[in-house]
Coordinates of C-alpha atoms and ligand atoms in Angstrom, one line a residue:
X906 CA 73.0 98.1 128.9
X907 CA 73.5 101.8 128.6
X908 CA 72.4 103.3 125.2
X909 CA 75.5 105.1 123.7
X910 CA 74.5 107.6 121.1
X911 CA 76.7 108.6 118.1
X912 CA 78.1 107.5 114.8
X913 CA 79.9 104.4 116.1
X914 CA 76.9 102.2 115.5
X915 CA 76.5 103.0 111.8
X916 CA 80.3 102.8 111.3
X917 CA 80.4 99.4 112.9
X918 CA 77.3 98.3 111.0
X919 CA 78.8 99.6 107.8
X920 CA 81.7 97.2 108.2
X921 CA 79.3 94.4 109.2
X922 CA 80.7 94.5 112.8
X923 CA 77.7 94.9 114.9
X924 CA 77.0 91.7 116.7
X925 CA 74.1 90.5 118.7
X926 CA 72.8 93.0 121.2
X927 CA 74.4 95.8 119.1
X928 CA 77.8 95.1 120.7
X929 CA 80.7 96.4 118.5
X930 CA 83.0 93.6 117.3
X931 CA 86.7 93.8 116.5
X932 CA 87.8 93.7 112.8
X933 CA 88.1 90.3 111.3
X934 CA 91.9 90.9 111.2
X935 CA 92.1 91.5 114.9
X936 CA 89.8 88.6 115.7
X937 CA 91.8 86.2 113.6
X938 CA 95.2 87.3 114.8
X939 CA 93.9 86.9 118.4
X940 CA 92.7 83.4 117.5
X941 CA 96.1 82.5 116.1
X942 CA 97.8 83.8 119.3
X943 CA 95.3 81.9 121.5
X944 CA 95.6 78.6 119.6
X945 CA 99.3 78.7 118.5
X946 CA 98.1 78.2 114.9
X947 CA 100.1 79.6 111.9
X948 CA 98.7 83.0 111.1
X949 CA 98.0 83.2 107.3
X950 CA 95.2 85.6 108.2
X951 CA 96.1 89.3 108.9
X952 CA 98.4 90.6 106.2
X953 CA 101.7 91.3 107.9
X954 CA 105.2 89.9 107.1
X955 CA 107.0 87.8 109.7
X956 CA 110.3 89.3 108.9
X957 CA 111.6 92.9 109.3
X958 CA 112.1 95.1 106.3
X959 CA 115.4 96.5 105.0
X960 CA 118.1 97.3 107.6
X961 CA 118.9 100.7 105.9
X962 CA 115.3 101.8 106.5
X963 CA 115.2 100.6 110.2
X964 CA 118.6 102.2 110.8
X965 CA 117.4 105.5 109.3
X966 CA 114.5 105.5 111.9
X967 CA 117.0 104.8 114.7
X968 CA 119.2 107.6 113.5
X969 CA 116.3 110.0 113.2
X970 CA 115.3 109.3 116.8
X971 CA 119.0 109.7 118.0
X972 CA 119.1 113.0 116.0
X973 CA 116.1 114.4 117.8
X974 CA 113.3 114.0 115.2
X975 CA 110.9 113.4 118.1
X976 CA 108.4 116.3 118.0
X977 CA 105.5 117.0 115.8
X978 CA 106.2 116.8 112.1
X979 CA 104.9 119.6 109.9
X980 CA 101.2 119.1 109.0
X981 CA 101.8 117.9 105.5
X982 CA 104.8 115.8 106.4
X983 CA 108.5 116.2 106.7
X984 CA 110.0 117.8 103.6
X985 CA 112.5 115.0 102.9
X986 CA 109.5 112.5 102.7
X987 CA 107.4 114.9 100.6
X988 CA 110.3 115.2 98.2
X989 CA 110.8 111.4 98.2
X990 CA 107.2 110.7 97.5
X991 CA 107.2 113.1 94.5
X992 CA 110.5 111.6 93.3
X993 CA 109.0 108.1 93.6
X994 CA 105.9 109.1 91.5
X995 CA 108.2 110.4 88.8
X996 CA 110.7 107.5 88.9
X997 CA 108.2 104.7 88.7
X998 CA 105.2 106.3 86.9
X999 CA 106.3 109.5 85.2
X1000 CA 103.8 111.4 87.3
X1001 CA 104.7 115.0 88.2
X1002 CA 103.5 116.1 91.7
X1003 CA 104.6 119.2 93.5
X1004 CA 106.0 118.0 96.8
X1005 CA 104.8 121.2 98.6
X1006 CA 101.2 121.3 97.3
X1007 CA 100.3 117.9 95.9
X1008 CA 101.5 115.5 98.6
X1009 CA 100.2 114.8 102.1
X1010 CA 101.7 112.3 104.6
X1011 CA 99.1 110.4 106.7
X1012 CA 99.0 107.9 109.5
X1013 CA 99.1 104.9 107.1
X1014 CA 96.8 104.4 104.1
X1015 CA 94.0 103.9 106.6
X1016 CA 94.0 107.5 107.7
X1017 CA 94.5 108.7 104.1
X1018 CA 91.3 106.8 103.1
X1019 CA 89.3 107.9 106.1
X1020 CA 90.3 111.6 105.7
X1021 CA 89.7 111.5 102.0
X1022 CA 86.2 109.9 102.3
X1023 CA 85.2 112.2 105.1
X1024 CA 86.5 115.2 103.2
X1025 CA 84.9 114.5 99.9
X1026 CA 81.5 113.0 100.9
X1027 CA 78.9 115.5 102.0
X1028 CA 75.4 114.1 101.7
X1029 CA 73.4 110.9 102.3
X1030 CA 72.7 110.9 98.5
X1031 CA 76.4 110.7 97.7
X1032 CA 77.5 107.3 96.4
X1033 CA 80.9 105.7 96.6
X1034 CA 81.4 102.9 94.1
X1035 CA 83.7 100.1 95.3
X1036 CA 84.7 96.7 94.1
X1037 CA 83.4 93.9 96.2
X1038 CA 84.9 92.1 98.1
X1039 CA 86.4 95.3 99.5
X1040 CA 88.9 96.2 102.3
X1041 CA 86.9 96.6 105.5
X1042 CA 87.7 100.2 106.2
X1043 CA 86.0 101.4 103.0
X1044 CA 82.5 100.4 104.1
X1045 CA 83.1 101.7 107.7
X1046 CA 84.3 105.1 106.5
X1047 CA 81.6 105.5 103.9
X1048 CA 79.0 104.7 106.6
X1049 CA 80.7 107.1 109.1
X1050 CA 80.5 109.8 106.4
X1051 CA 76.9 109.0 106.0
X1052 CA 76.9 108.1 102.3
X1053 CA 75.9 105.1 100.3
X1054 CA 78.3 102.3 99.2
X1055 CA 77.6 100.9 95.7
X1056 CA 79.5 97.6 95.3
X1057 CA 80.5 96.2 91.9
X1058 CA 81.0 92.4 92.3
X1059 CA 84.3 90.6 91.5
X1060 CA 83.9 86.9 91.0
X1061 CA 86.1 83.9 91.6
X1062 CA 88.5 82.9 90.1
X1063 CA 89.7 85.9 88.0
X1064 CA 88.0 88.7 90.0
X1065 CA 87.8 91.2 87.1
X1066 CA 84.6 93.3 87.2
X1067 CA 82.0 93.0 84.4
X1068 CA 82.2 96.2 82.4
X1069 CA 78.4 96.5 82.1
X1070 CA 77.9 96.0 85.8
X1071 CA 80.6 98.7 86.4
X1072 CA 78.9 101.1 83.9
X1073 CA 75.5 100.6 85.7
X1074 CA 77.0 101.3 89.1
X1075 CA 78.4 104.7 88.2
X1076 CA 75.8 107.5 87.9
X1077 CA 75.6 111.2 88.4
X1078 CA 75.2 110.4 92.1
X1079 CA 78.6 108.9 92.2
X1080 CA 81.0 111.2 94.1
X1081 CA 83.9 108.7 94.2
X1082 CA 85.0 105.6 92.5
X1083 CA 87.3 103.9 95.0
X1084 CA 89.8 101.6 93.4
X1085 CA 92.1 99.2 95.2
X1086 CA 94.6 97.8 92.7
X1087 CA 96.4 95.4 93.3
X1088 CA 93.3 94.3 95.2
X1089 CA 92.9 93.0 98.7
X1090 CA 91.5 90.4 99.4
X1091 CA 91.5 88.8 95.9
X1092 CA 95.0 89.5 94.6
X1093 CA 93.5 90.8 91.3
X1094 CA 95.3 93.4 89.2
X1095 CA 92.8 95.1 87.0
X1096 CA 93.1 94.8 83.2
X1097 CA 93.8 97.8 81.0
X1098 CA 90.2 97.7 79.8
X1099 CA 88.9 97.9 83.4
X1100 CA 91.2 100.8 84.2
X1101 CA 90.2 102.7 81.0
X1102 CA 86.5 102.1 81.8
X1103 CA 86.9 103.4 85.3
X1104 CA 88.4 106.7 84.0
X1105 CA 85.8 107.0 81.2
X1106 CA 82.9 106.6 83.7
X1107 CA 84.5 109.0 86.2
X1108 CA 84.8 111.7 83.4
X1109 CA 81.3 111.0 82.1
X1110 CA 79.7 111.4 85.5
X1111 CA 82.1 113.9 86.9
X1112 CA 83.1 111.6 89.7
X1113 CA 86.4 111.7 91.6
X1114 CA 88.7 108.7 91.6
X1115 CA 90.4 107.6 94.8
X1116 CA 93.0 104.8 94.5
X1117 CA 94.4 102.5 97.2
X1118 CA 97.7 101.4 95.8
X1119 CA 99.4 100.0 99.0
X1120 CA 100.4 96.9 97.0
X1121 CA 101.9 99.0 94.1
X1122 CA 105.3 97.2 94.4
X1123 CA 103.8 93.7 94.8
X1124 CA 102.7 93.1 91.2
X1125 CA 103.9 89.8 89.8
X1126 CA 103.9 90.3 86.1
X1127 CA 104.9 93.6 84.6
X1128 CA 104.6 97.0 86.2
X1129 CA 101.9 98.6 88.3
X1130 CA 99.8 101.1 86.4
X1131 CA 98.4 103.9 88.6
X1132 CA 95.0 105.2 87.3
X1133 CA 96.4 108.7 87.6
X1134 CA 98.6 108.0 84.6
X1135 CA 95.6 107.4 82.3
X1136 CA 94.7 110.3 80.0
X1137 CA 92.2 112.6 81.7
X1138 CA 92.5 111.0 85.1
X1139 CA 95.1 113.0 87.0
X1140 CA 92.9 116.1 87.5
X1141 CA 90.2 114.0 89.3
X1142 CA 92.3 111.4 91.1
X1143 CA 93.7 111.2 94.6
X1144 CA 96.3 108.3 94.8
X1145 CA 96.9 106.7 98.2
X1146 CA 99.7 104.5 99.2
X1147 CA 101.8 103.7 102.2
X1148 CA 105.2 102.3 103.3
X1149 CA 103.8 99.3 105.3
X1150 CA 103.8 96.7 102.5
X1151 CA 106.6 98.0 100.4
X1152 CA 109.1 98.0 103.3
X1153 CA 107.5 95.2 105.4
X1154 CA 106.9 97.6 108.3
X1155 CA 103.1 97.5 108.7
X1156 CA 103.4 98.9 112.3
X1157 CA 105.0 102.1 111.2
X1158 CA 101.9 103.6 109.6
X1159 CA 103.4 106.1 107.3
X1160 CA 101.0 106.6 104.3
X1161 CA 100.4 109.4 101.8
X1162 CA 98.0 111.0 99.3
X1163 CA 99.0 112.6 96.1
X1164 CA 96.9 114.5 93.6
X1165 CA 95.7 117.9 92.5
X1166 CA 96.5 120.6 95.1
X1167 CA 92.8 121.6 95.7
X1168 CA 91.8 118.0 96.5
X1169 CA 94.9 117.4 98.7
X1170 CA 94.0 120.7 100.6
X1171 CA 90.5 119.3 101.2
X1172 CA 91.9 116.1 102.6
X1173 CA 94.3 118.0 104.8
X1174 CA 91.4 120.1 106.2
X1175 CA 90.1 116.9 107.7
X1176 CA 93.3 115.0 108.3
X1177 CA 94.8 117.7 110.5
X1178 CA 92.0 117.1 113.0
X1179 CA 92.3 113.3 113.0
X1180 CA 95.9 112.8 113.9
X1181 CA 97.3 116.2 113.0
X1182 CA 100.7 114.4 112.2
X1183 CA 102.4 111.1 113.1
X1184 CA 105.6 109.1 113.1
X1185 CA 108.1 112.0 112.8
X1186 CA 111.2 109.7 112.9
X1187 CA 109.7 107.1 110.6
X1188 CA 109.0 109.7 107.9
X1189 CA 112.7 110.2 106.9
X1190 CA 113.2 106.5 107.2
X1191 CA 110.4 105.8 104.7
X1192 CA 112.0 108.5 102.5
X1193 CA 115.2 106.5 102.6
X1194 CA 113.3 103.4 101.6
X1195 CA 111.6 105.1 98.7
X1196 CA 115.1 106.0 97.4
X1197 CA 116.4 102.4 97.5
X1198 CA 117.7 101.0 94.2
X1199 CA 115.4 99.4 91.6
X1200 CA 116.7 96.0 92.6
X1201 CA 115.0 96.3 96.0
X1202 CA 111.6 96.9 94.4
X1203 CA 111.9 94.2 91.8
X1204 CA 113.3 91.9 94.5
X1205 CA 110.3 92.2 96.8
X1206 CA 107.9 91.4 93.9
X1207 CA 109.9 88.4 92.8
X1208 CA 110.2 87.1 96.4
X1209 CA 106.5 87.4 97.0
X1210 CA 105.7 85.8 93.7
X1211 CA 107.7 82.7 94.7
X1212 CA 105.8 82.6 98.0
X1213 CA 102.5 83.0 96.1
X1214 CA 103.5 80.0 94.0
X1215 CA 104.5 77.9 97.1
X1216 CA 101.2 78.8 98.9
X1217 CA 99.1 78.1 95.7
X1218 CA 100.8 74.7 95.3
X1219 CA 100.2 73.9 98.9
X1220 CA 96.6 74.9 98.8
X1221 CA 96.0 72.9 95.5
X1222 CA 97.7 69.8 97.0
X1223 CA 95.5 70.1 100.0
X1224 CA 92.4 70.0 97.7
X1225 CA 91.4 73.7 97.4
X1226 CA 90.5 75.3 94.1
X1227 CA 92.9 78.3 93.9
X1228 CA 92.7 81.7 92.2
X1229 CA 96.1 82.8 91.0
X1230 CA 96.9 86.2 92.5
X1231 CA 98.5 88.7 90.1
X1232 CA 99.6 91.0 93.0
X1233 CA 99.3 91.8 96.7
X1234 CA 100.0 89.6 99.8
X1235 CA 96.9 87.4 99.2
X1236 CA 95.6 84.2 97.6
X1237 CA 91.9 83.3 97.5
X1238 CA 91.0 79.6 97.7
X1239 CA 87.6 77.9 97.5
X1240 CA 87.0 75.8 100.6
X1241 CA 83.8 74.2 99.3
X1242 CA 85.2 70.7 99.4
X1243 CA 85.8 71.1 103.2
X1244 CA 82.5 72.7 104.2
X1245 CA 79.8 70.5 105.8
X1246 CA 76.2 71.4 104.9
X1247 CA 75.1 74.8 106.3
X1248 CA 78.7 75.9 106.9
X1249 CA 80.3 78.9 105.3
X1250 CA 83.9 80.2 105.1
X1251 CA 83.5 82.1 108.3
X1252 CA 82.6 78.9 110.2
X1253 CA 85.4 77.1 108.4
X1254 CA 88.0 79.8 109.4
X1255 CA 86.9 79.8 113.0
X1256 CA 87.3 76.0 113.1
X1257 CA 90.5 75.9 111.0
X1258 CA 93.0 76.3 114.0
X1259 CA 91.6 73.3 115.6
X1260 CA 91.2 71.3 112.4
X1261 CA 94.6 72.1 110.9
X1262 CA 96.5 74.6 113.0
X1263 CA 96.2 77.4 110.5
X1264 CA 94.4 80.8 110.5
X1265 CA 92.9 82.4 107.4
X1266 CA 90.3 85.0 106.6
X1267 CA 86.8 84.4 105.2
X1268 CA 85.9 86.5 102.2
X1269 CA 82.5 87.1 103.6
X1270 CA 84.2 89.7 105.9
X1271 CA 84.9 91.8 102.8
X1272 CA 81.3 91.8 101.5
X1273 CA 78.2 93.6 102.3
X1274 CA 75.6 91.5 104.2
X1275 CA 73.3 91.2 101.1
X1276 CA 76.1 89.9 98.9
X1277 CA 77.8 87.5 101.4
X1278 CA 76.3 84.4 99.8
X1279 CA 78.4 84.9 96.7
X1280 CA 81.6 84.6 98.7
X1281 CA 80.3 82.0 101.2
X1282 CA 82.9 79.3 100.4
X1283 CA 86.0 81.5 99.7
X1284 CA 88.9 82.0 102.0
X1285 CA 91.9 84.4 101.9
X1286 CA 95.4 83.2 102.8
X1287 CA 98.4 85.5 103.3
X1288 CA 101.6 84.6 101.4
X1289 CA 103.7 87.3 103.1
X1290 CA 105.3 84.8 105.5
X1291 CA 108.7 83.0 105.6
X1292 CA 109.0 80.1 103.2
X1293 CA 109.2 77.5 105.9
X1294 CA 106.1 78.9 107.5
X1295 CA 104.1 78.6 104.2
X1296 CA 105.5 75.0 103.8
X1297 CA 104.5 74.0 107.3
X1298 CA 101.0 75.6 106.8
X1299 CA 100.6 73.6 103.5
X1300 CA 101.6 70.4 105.2
X1301 CA 99.0 71.0 108.0
X1302 CA 96.3 71.9 105.5
X1303 CA 96.9 68.6 103.6
X1304 CA 95.5 66.9 106.7
X1305 CA 92.1 68.4 106.0
X1306 CA 91.2 65.8 103.3
Ligands
PMP2782 N1 94.3 99.4 102.1 C1 94.5 98.0 101.8 C2 93.9 97.4 100.6 C3 95.2 97.3 102.8 O1 95.3 96.0 102.6 C4 95.6 97.9 103.9 C5 96.2 97.0 105.0 N2 97.4 97.0 105.1 C6 95.5 99.2 104.1 C7 94.8 100.0 103.2 C8 96.0 100.0 105.3 O2 97.3 100.4 105.1 P1 98.1 101.1 106.3 O3 98.6 100.0 107.2 O4 99.2 101.8 105.6 O5 97.2 102.0 107.1
LIG2783 N1 95.6 95.1 105.6 C1 95.7 93.9 106.5 C2 94.9 92.8 105.9 O1 94.2 93.0 105.0 C3 95.1 94.2 107.8 C4 95.3 95.5 108.4 C5 94.4 95.6 109.6 O2 94.4 94.7 110.5 N2 93.6 96.7 109.7 O3 95.1 91.7 106.3

């Protein structure tokens, strides 16, 4: 085999995706969706809805294409979307951001995260504190940027961090505390104490806060609280979100970053050489979505909450111990009763299509290699599917016993 130089190897290794012989492997989501397609199993793995989002939003994209919005968008994003993002931050969170200077549209939250980490990390001694299990791209991008990932563990079933462990993880070497709330894969929503401690530590150690709030409108009790709204946080926080989850259009890949102008400029300096811009006709469509009435936003949370309950009941009936998600698309269950000796959740998930006709994601895929043992029996199931699909998956899983 030819030796291919470059940063790909440490990026793949960072995400735990370097297989035997150093061959790069696909992400766990790609692998499991391909497995579902191959076996015909119900896909409760990769988090994407099996129904389209609102007609108004889809029609706005069609209209934009018909109206000729088909060339490059301006580097920061189309003005109507910049305005809509600023209006959304004010409407839901009382946050004031200048649409011209403090908002940047990106190719999904994924590019926002990549550009932000690449922009703000500069040395192998820089540390990025994350909550483990963590979304796979965090470890990949931190490794690509050449910095060190410092994981703070979240433990089944409530998945709130221990405040002492959090305090020990943040030091003067911490460049960024990266916070995904509501949290993928655990469905946790951080408590007010955790939020306050994150901001206190960031200020104490002069670290930046980067948030991933893609599930901001999928909180099941009460309202989402962005870290940027806490006293003393806004000046050191970049908030990231996207339209994929809120509007059930995960393929559109329209995301954004908001925060202080100098930090947004730094992210733009990198982002403009990653994609430059993307999704011109989808940008005004997402702007239309952000302007939908309150009933739309409360409706998606209520609908997903009911699906979480249905999925949780099905998993419990099948014999799993279940963590009750407070937000996001996901529910974590303990598959320990179904593991034979020496098996872990990854083995279980690879065998699940054959055993039960269902696909799910092992939590080990969201953990650093040295911490995988802590998550060895845990499995993530996606609830963002039609009710009849969740019911059928539950019935199939009950055959595991
Ligand atoms: N962050 C988290 C926590 C996610 O679950 C996802 C997956 N949808 C993303 C980021 C990526 O978002 P996007 O599809 O907008 O790139
Ligand atoms: N966010 C989705 C999930 O967690 C996956 C997106 C992807 O495949 N990169 O399932």
